[in-house]
PDB file of C-alpha atoms in Angstrom:
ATOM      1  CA  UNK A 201     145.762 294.130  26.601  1.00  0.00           C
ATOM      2  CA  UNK A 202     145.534 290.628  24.896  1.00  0.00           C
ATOM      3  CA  UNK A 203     148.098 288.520  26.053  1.00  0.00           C
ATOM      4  CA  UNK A 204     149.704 284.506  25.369  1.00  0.00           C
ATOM      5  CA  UNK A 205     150.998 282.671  27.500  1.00  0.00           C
ATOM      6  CA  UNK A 206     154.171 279.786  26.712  1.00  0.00           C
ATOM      7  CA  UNK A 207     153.927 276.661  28.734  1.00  0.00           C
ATOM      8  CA  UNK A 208     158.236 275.570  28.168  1.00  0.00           C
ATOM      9  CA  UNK A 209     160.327 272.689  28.622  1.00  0.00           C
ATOM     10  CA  UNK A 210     164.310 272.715  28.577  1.00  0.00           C
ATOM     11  CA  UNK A 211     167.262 270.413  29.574  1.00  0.00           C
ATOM     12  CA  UNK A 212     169.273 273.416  30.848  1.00  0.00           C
ATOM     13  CA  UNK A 213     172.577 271.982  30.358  1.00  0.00           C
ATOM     14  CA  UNK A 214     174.279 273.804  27.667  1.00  0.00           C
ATOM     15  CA  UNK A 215     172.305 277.238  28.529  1.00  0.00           C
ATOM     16  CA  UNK A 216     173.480 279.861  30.784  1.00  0.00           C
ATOM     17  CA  UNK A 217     170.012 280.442  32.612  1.00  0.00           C
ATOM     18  CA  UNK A 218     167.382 281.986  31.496  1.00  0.00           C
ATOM     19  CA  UNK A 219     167.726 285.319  31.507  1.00  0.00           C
ATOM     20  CA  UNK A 220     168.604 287.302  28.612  1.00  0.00           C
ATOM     21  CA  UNK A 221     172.451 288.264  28.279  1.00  0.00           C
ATOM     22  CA  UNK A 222     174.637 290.087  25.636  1.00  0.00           C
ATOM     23  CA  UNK A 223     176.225 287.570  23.459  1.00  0.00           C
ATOM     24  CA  UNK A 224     175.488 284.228  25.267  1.00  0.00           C
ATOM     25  CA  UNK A 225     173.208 281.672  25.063  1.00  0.00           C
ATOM     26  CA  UNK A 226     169.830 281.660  26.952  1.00  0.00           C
ATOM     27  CA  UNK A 227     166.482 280.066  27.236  1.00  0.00           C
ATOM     28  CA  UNK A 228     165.343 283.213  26.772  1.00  0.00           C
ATOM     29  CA  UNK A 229     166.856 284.852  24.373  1.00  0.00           C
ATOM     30  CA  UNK A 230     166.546 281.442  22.093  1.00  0.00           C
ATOM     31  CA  UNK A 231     162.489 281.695  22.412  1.00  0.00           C
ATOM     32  CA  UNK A 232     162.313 285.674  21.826  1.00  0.00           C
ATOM     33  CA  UNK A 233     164.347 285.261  18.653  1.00  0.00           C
ATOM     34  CA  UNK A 234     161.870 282.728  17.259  1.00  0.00           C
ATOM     35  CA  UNK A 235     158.817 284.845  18.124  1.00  0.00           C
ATOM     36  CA  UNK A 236     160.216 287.676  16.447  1.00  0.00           C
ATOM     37  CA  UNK A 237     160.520 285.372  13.554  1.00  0.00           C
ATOM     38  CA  UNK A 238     156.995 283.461  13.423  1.00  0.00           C
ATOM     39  CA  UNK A 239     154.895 286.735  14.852  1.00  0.00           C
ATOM     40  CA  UNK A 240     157.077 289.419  12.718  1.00  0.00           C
ATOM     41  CA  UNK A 241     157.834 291.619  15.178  1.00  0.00           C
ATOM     42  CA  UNK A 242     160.325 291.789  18.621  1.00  0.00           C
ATOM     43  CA  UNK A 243     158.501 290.383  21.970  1.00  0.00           C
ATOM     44  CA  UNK A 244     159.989 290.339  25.286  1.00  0.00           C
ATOM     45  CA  UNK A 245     159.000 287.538  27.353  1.00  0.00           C
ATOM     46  CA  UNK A 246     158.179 287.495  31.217  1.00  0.00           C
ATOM     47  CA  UNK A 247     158.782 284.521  33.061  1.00  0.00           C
ATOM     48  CA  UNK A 248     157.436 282.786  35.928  1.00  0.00           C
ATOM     49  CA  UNK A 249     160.423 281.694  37.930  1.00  0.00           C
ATOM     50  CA  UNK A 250     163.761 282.051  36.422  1.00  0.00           C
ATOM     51  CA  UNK A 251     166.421 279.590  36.575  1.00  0.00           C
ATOM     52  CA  UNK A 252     169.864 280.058  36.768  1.00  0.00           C
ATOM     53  CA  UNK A 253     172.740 278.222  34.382  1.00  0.00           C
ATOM     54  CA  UNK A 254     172.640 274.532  34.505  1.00  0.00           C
ATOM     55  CA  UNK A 255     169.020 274.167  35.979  1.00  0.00           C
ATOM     56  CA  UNK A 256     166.437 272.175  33.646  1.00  0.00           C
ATOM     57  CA  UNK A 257     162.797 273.069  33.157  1.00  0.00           C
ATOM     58  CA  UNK A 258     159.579 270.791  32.500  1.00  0.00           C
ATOM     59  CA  UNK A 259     156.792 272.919  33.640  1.00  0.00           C
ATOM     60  CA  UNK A 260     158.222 276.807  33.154  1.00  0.00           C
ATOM     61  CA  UNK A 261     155.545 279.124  31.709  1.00  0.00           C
ATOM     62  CA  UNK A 262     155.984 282.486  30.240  1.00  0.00           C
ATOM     63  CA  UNK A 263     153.946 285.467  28.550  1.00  0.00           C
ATOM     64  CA  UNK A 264     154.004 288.096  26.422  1.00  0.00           C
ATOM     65  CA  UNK A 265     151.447 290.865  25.245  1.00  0.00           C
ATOM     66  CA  UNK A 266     149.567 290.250  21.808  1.00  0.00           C
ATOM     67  CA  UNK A 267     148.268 287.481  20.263  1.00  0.00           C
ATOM     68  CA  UNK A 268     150.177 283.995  20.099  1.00  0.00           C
ATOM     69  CA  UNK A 269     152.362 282.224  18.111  1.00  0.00           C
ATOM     70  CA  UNK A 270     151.804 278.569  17.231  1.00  0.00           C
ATOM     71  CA  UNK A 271     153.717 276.070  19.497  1.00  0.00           C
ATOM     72  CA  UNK A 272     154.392 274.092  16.007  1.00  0.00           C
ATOM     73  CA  UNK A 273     156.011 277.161  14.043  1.00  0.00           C
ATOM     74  CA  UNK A 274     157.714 277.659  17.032  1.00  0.00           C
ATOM     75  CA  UNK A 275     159.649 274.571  17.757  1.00  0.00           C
ATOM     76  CA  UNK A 276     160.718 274.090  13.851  1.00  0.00           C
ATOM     77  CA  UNK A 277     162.946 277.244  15.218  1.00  0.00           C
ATOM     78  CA  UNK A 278     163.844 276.354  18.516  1.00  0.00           C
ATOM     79  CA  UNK A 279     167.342 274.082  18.920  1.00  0.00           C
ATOM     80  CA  UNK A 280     166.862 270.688  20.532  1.00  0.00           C
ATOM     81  CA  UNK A 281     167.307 271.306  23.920  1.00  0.00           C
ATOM     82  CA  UNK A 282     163.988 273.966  24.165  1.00  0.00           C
ATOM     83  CA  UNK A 283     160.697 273.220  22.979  1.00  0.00           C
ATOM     84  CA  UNK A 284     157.215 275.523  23.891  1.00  0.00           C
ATOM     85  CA  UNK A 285     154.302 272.093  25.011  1.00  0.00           C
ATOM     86  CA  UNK A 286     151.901 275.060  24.356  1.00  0.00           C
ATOM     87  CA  UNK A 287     151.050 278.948  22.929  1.00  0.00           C
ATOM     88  CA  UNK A 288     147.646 279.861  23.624  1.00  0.00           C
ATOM     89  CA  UNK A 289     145.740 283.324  24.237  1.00  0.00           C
ATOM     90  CA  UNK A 290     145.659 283.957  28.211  1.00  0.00           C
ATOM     91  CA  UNK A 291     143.237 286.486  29.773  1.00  0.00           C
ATOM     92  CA  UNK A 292     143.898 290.072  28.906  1.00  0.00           C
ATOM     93  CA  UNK A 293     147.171 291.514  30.599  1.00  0.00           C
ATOM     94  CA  UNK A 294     148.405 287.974  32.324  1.00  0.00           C
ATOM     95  CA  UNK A 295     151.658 288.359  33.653  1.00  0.00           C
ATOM     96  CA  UNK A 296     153.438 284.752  34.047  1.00  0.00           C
ATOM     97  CA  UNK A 297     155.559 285.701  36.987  1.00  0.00           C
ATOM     98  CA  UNK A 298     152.658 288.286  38.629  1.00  0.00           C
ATOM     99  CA  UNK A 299     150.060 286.124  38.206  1.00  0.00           C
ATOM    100  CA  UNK A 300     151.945 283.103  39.518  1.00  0.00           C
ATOM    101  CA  UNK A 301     150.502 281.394  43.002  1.00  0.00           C
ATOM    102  CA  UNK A 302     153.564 279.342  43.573  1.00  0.00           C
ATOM    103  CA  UNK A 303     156.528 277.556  41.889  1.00  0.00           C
ATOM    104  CA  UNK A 304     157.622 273.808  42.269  1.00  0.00           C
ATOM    105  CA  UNK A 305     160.518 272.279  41.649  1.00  0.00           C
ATOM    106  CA  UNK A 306     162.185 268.869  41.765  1.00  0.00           C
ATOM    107  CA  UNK A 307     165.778 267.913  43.171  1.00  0.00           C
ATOM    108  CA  UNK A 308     166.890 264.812  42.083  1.00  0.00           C
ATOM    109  CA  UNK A 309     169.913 262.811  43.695  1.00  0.00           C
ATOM    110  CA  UNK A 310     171.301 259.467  42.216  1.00  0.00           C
ATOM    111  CA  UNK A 311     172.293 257.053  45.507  1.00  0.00           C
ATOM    112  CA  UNK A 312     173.946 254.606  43.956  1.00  0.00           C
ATOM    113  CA  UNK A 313     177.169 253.292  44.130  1.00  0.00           C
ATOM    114  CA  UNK A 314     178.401 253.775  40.632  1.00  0.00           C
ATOM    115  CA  UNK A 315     177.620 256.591  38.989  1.00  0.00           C
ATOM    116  CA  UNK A 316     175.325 256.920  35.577  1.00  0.00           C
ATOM    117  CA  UNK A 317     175.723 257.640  32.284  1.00  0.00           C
ATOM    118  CA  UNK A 318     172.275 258.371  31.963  1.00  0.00           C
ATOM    119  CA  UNK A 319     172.157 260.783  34.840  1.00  0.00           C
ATOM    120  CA  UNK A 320     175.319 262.644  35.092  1.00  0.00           C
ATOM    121  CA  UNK A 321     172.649 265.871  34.037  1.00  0.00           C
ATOM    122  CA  UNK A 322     170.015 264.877  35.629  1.00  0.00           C
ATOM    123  CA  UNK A 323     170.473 264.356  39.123  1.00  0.00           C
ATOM    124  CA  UNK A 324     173.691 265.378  41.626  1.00  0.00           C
ATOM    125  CA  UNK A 325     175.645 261.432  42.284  1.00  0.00           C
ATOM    126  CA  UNK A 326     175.608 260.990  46.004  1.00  0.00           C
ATOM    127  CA  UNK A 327     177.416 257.815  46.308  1.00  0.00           C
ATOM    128  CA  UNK A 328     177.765 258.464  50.432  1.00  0.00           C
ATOM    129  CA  UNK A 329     175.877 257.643  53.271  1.00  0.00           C
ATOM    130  CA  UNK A 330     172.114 258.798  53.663  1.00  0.00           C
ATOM    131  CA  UNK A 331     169.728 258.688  56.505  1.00  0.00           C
ATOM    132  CA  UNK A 332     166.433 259.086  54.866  1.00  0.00           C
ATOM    133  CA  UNK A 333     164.634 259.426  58.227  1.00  0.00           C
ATOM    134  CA  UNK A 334     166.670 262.096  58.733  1.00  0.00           C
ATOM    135  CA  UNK A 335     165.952 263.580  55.230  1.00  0.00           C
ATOM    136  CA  UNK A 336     162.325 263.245  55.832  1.00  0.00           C
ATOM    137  CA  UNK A 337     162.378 265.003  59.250  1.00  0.00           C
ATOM    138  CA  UNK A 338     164.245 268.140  57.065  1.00  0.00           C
ATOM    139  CA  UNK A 339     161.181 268.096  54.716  1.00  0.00           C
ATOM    140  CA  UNK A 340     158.493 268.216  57.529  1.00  0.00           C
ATOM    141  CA  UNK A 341     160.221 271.602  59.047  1.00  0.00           C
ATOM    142  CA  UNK A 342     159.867 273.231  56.061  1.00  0.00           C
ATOM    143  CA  UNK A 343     155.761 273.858  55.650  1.00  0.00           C
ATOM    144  CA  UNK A 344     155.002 277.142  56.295  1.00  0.00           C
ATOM    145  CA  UNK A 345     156.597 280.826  56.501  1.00  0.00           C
ATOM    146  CA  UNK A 346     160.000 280.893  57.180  1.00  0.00           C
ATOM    147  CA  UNK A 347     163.363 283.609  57.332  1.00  0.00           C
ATOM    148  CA  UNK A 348     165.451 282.055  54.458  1.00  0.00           C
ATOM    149  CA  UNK A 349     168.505 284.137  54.235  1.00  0.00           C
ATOM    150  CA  UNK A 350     170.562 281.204  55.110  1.00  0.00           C
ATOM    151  CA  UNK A 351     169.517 279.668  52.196  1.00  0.00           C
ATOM    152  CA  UNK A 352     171.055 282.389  49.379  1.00  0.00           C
ATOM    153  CA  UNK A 353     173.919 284.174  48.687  1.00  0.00           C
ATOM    154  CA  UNK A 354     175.219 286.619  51.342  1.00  0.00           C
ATOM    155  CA  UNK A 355     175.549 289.377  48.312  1.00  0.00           C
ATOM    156  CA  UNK A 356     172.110 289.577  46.704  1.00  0.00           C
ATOM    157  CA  UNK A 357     169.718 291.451  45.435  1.00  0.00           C
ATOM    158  CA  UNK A 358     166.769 290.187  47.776  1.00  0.00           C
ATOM    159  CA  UNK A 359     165.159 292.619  51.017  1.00  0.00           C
ATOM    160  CA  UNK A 360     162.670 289.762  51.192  1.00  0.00           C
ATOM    161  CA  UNK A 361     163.918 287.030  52.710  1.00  0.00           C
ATOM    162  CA  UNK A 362     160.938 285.045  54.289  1.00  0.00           C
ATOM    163  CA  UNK A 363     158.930 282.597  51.954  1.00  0.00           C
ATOM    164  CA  UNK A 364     155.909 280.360  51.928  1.00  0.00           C
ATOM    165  CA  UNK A 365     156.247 276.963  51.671  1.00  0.00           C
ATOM    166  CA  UNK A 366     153.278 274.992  50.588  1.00  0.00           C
ATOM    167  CA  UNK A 367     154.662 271.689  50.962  1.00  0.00           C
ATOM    168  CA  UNK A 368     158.011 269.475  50.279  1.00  0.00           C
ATOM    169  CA  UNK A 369     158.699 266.144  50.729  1.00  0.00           C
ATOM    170  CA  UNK A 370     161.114 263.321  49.888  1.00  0.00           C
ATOM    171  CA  UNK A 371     160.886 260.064  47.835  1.00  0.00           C
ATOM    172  CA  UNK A 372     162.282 257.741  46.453  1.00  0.00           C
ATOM    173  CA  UNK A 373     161.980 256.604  42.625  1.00  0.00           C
ATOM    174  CA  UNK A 374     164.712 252.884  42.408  1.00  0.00           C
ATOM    175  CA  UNK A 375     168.389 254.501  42.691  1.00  0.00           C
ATOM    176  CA  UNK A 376     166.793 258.200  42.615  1.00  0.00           C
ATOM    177  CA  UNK A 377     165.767 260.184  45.647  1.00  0.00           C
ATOM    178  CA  UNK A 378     163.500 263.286  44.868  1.00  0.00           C
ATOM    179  CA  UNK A 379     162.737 266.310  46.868  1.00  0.00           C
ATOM    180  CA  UNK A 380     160.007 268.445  45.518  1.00  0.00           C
ATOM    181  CA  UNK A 381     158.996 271.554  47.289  1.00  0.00           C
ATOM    182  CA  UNK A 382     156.172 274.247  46.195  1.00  0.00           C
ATOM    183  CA  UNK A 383     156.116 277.589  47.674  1.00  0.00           C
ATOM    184  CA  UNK A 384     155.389 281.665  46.465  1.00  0.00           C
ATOM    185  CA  UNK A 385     158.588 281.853  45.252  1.00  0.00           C
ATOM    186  CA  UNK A 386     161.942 281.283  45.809  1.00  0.00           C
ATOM    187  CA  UNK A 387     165.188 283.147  46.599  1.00  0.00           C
ATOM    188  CA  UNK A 388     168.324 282.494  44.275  1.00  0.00           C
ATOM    189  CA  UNK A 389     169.769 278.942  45.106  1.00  0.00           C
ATOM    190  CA  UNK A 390     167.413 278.586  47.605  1.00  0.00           C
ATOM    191  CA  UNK A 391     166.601 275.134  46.827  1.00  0.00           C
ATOM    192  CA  UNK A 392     170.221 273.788  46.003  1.00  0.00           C
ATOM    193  CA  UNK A 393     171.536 275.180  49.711  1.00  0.00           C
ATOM    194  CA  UNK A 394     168.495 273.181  51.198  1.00  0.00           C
ATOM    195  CA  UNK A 395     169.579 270.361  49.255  1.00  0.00           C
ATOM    196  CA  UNK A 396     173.090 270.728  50.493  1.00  0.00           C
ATOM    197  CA  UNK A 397     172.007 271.051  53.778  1.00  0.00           C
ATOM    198  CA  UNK A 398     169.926 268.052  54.408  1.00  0.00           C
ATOM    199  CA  UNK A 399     172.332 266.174  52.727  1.00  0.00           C
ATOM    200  CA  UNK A 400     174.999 267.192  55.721  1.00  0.00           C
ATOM    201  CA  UNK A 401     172.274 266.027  58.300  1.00  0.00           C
ATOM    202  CA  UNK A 402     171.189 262.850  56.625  1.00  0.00           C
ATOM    203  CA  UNK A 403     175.480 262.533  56.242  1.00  0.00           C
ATOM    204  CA  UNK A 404     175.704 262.703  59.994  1.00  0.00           C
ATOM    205  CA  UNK A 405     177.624 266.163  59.528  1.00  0.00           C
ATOM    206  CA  UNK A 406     175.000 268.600  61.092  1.00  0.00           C
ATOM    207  CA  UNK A 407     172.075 267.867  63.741  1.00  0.00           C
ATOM    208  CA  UNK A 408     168.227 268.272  62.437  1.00  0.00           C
ATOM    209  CA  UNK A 409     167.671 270.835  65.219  1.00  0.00           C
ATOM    210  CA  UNK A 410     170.441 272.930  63.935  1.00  0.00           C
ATOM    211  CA  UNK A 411     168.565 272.692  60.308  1.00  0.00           C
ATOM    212  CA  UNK A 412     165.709 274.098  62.004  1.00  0.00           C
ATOM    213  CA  UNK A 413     167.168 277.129  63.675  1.00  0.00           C
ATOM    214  CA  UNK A 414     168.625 277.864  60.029  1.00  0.00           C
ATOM    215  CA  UNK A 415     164.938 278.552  59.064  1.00  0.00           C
ATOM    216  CA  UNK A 416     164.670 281.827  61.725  1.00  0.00           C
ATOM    217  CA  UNK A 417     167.005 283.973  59.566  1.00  0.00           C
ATOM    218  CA  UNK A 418     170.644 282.727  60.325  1.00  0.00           C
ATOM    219  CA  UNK A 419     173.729 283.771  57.977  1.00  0.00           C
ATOM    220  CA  UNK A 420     174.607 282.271  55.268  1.00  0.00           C
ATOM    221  CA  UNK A 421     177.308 280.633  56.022  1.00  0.00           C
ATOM    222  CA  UNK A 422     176.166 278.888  58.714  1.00  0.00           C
ATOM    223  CA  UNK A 423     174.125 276.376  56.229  1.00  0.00           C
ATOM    224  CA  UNK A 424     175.603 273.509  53.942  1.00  0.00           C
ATOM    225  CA  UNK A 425     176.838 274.117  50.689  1.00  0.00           C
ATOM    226  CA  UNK A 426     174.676 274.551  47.294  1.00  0.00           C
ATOM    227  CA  UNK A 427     174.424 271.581  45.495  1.00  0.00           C
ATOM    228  CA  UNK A 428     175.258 271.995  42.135  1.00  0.00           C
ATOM    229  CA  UNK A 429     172.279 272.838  39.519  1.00  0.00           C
ATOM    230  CA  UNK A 430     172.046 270.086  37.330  1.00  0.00           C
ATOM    231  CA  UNK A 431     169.747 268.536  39.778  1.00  0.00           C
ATOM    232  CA  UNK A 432     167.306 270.754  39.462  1.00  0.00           C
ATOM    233  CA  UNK A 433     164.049 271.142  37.860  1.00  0.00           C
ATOM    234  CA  UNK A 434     161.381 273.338  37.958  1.00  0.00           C
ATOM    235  CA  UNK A 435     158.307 271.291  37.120  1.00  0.00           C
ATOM    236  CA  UNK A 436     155.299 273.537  37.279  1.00  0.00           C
ATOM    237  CA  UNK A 437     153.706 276.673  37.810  1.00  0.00           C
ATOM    238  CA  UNK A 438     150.187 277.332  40.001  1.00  0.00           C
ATOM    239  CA  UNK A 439     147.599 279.765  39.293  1.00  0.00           C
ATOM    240  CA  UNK A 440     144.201 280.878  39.898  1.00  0.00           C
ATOM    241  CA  UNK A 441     142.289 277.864  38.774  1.00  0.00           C
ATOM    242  CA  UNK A 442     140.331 279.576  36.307  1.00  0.00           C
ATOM    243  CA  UNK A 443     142.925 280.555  34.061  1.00  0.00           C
ATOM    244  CA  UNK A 444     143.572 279.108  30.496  1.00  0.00           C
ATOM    245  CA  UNK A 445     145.827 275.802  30.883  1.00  0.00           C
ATOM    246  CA  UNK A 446     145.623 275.048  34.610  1.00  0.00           C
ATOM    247  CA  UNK A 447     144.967 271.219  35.258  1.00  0.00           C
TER     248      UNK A 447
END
C-alpha cells in the first residue's frame, strides 16, 4: 500500500505527549486533524518513538497509508509549537515505528549557577555539584544489551525489558551538558531515570559500580529518580539507509 512518511518537530511544553487522548491536547491528535483537513479524509498516524507530556521533539518521524500531504498546507494548520520539516511518499507499506532501526535522544542539563530564562524548557537546572568524570564513566557502561527494568516504572506495560544501546555519551556545549544516547528503542522514562541516576553518582550520592549492577535487571527503586521531561529531546530516527529521507 502507498504510504508518506512526516519528518516532525515540537517544543512539547504545552502538549500532553503524543499520543492521542479524548479531549486533550496532543502532538498527535493536532497533526491528524490537519491531515484530515488538507487530504479530505481521517488518517491515523503511526509514530516512531512516542514521547510522553513535557518531552520536545526535533527529529520525530511518522507515517500514514496513502499518498501525502504537503508539509506547506500543513503547517498553515498546525499551532506554533508543531510544525511537519517534511511529507513525502515512503516505500509502499512503511511503518515509522516498525521500520525504525533505533531512536536518539538528547538530555540537556543547565550547570550554572543561576538559572535561565532562556532554558527553564529546555534543559533540567542543576545548579549542584557534578563530577563529569564520573558522568562519563556512566556513559561508557551503557554500550551494548542490557536488563533495564530499573530504569521504568515498576507498573508498566513492558515484558521486554532488555535494550540495545548503540552508543551514549556526554558533552558539554558552554553552561549546557548533553547526554545523547541511540539504541532500538526505549522503555517509558527510560532515559530521564538514567539521567537521574548519573546525576546521584556524579553528586557523590551513589558509587559508579552500583550504576552498573543497575544495568543486570535490578528493581526499580533501587535507581535515582526520573528527571523531569522538559529536558528531553528526541532528535532523530535511523533506518535502513535506502529509504526516502535518510541522511
Amino acid at each position: 500500500m502507498p504510504a508518506a512518511r512526516l519528518d516532525i518537530e515540537y517544543d512539547g511544553t504545552r502538549f500532553a505527549g503524543w499520543a492521542r487522548q479524548p479531549g486533550i491536547r496532543t502532538v498527535q491528535a493536532e497533526l491528524e486533524r490537519a491531515l484530515a483537513v488538507v487530504l479530505g479524509r481521517e488518517v491515523a498516524l503511526t509514530v516512531a518513538g512516542r514521547t510522553d507530556r513535557g518531552v520536545h521533539a526535533t527529529g520525530q518521524v511518522a507515517s500514514h497509508p496513502g499518498e501525502p500531504a504537503g508539509a506547506t498546507s500543513l503547517n498553515a494548520l498546525l499551532p506554533a509549537d508543531v510544525a511537519v520539516r517534511a511529507s513525502a511518499v515512503a516505500p509502499d507499506g512503511f511503518d515509522a515505528r516498525g521500520d525504525a532501526l533505533s531512536r536518539t535522544y538528547r538530555y540537556r542539563v543547565l550547570t550554572r549557577r543561576t538559572r535561565s530564562v532562556f532554558e527553564h524548557d529546555r534543559a533540567l537546572w542543576w545548579p549542584h555539584r557534578l563530577d563529569r568524570d564520573l558522568l562519563h564513566a556512566c556513559a561508557a557502561a551503557l554500550p551494548g544489551t542490557h536488563d533495564f527494568r530499573a530504569f521504568t516504572p515498576t507498573e508498566t506495560d513492558h515484558v521486554r525489558f532488555r535494550r540495545v544501546v548503540y552508543r551514549a555519551r556526554w558533552d558539554e556545549q558552554g553552561d549546557v551538558l548533553q547526554f545523547e544516547i541511540e539504541a532500538d528503542t526505549f522503555l517509558r522514562h527510560m532515559n530521564r531515570v538514567l539521567v537521574g541516576t548519573m546525576l546521584e553518582v556524579a553528586g557523590g550520592r551513589r558509587d559508579p559500580a552500583a550504576f552498573e549492577a543497575l544495568l543486570e535487571g535490578r528493581p526499580r527503586r533501587e535507581a535515582g529518580p526520573t528527571a523531569p521531561p522538559h529536558g528531553l529531546v528526541l532528535t532523530g530516527v535511523r533506518y535502513p539507509p535506502d529509504y526516502p529521507g535518510q541522511p
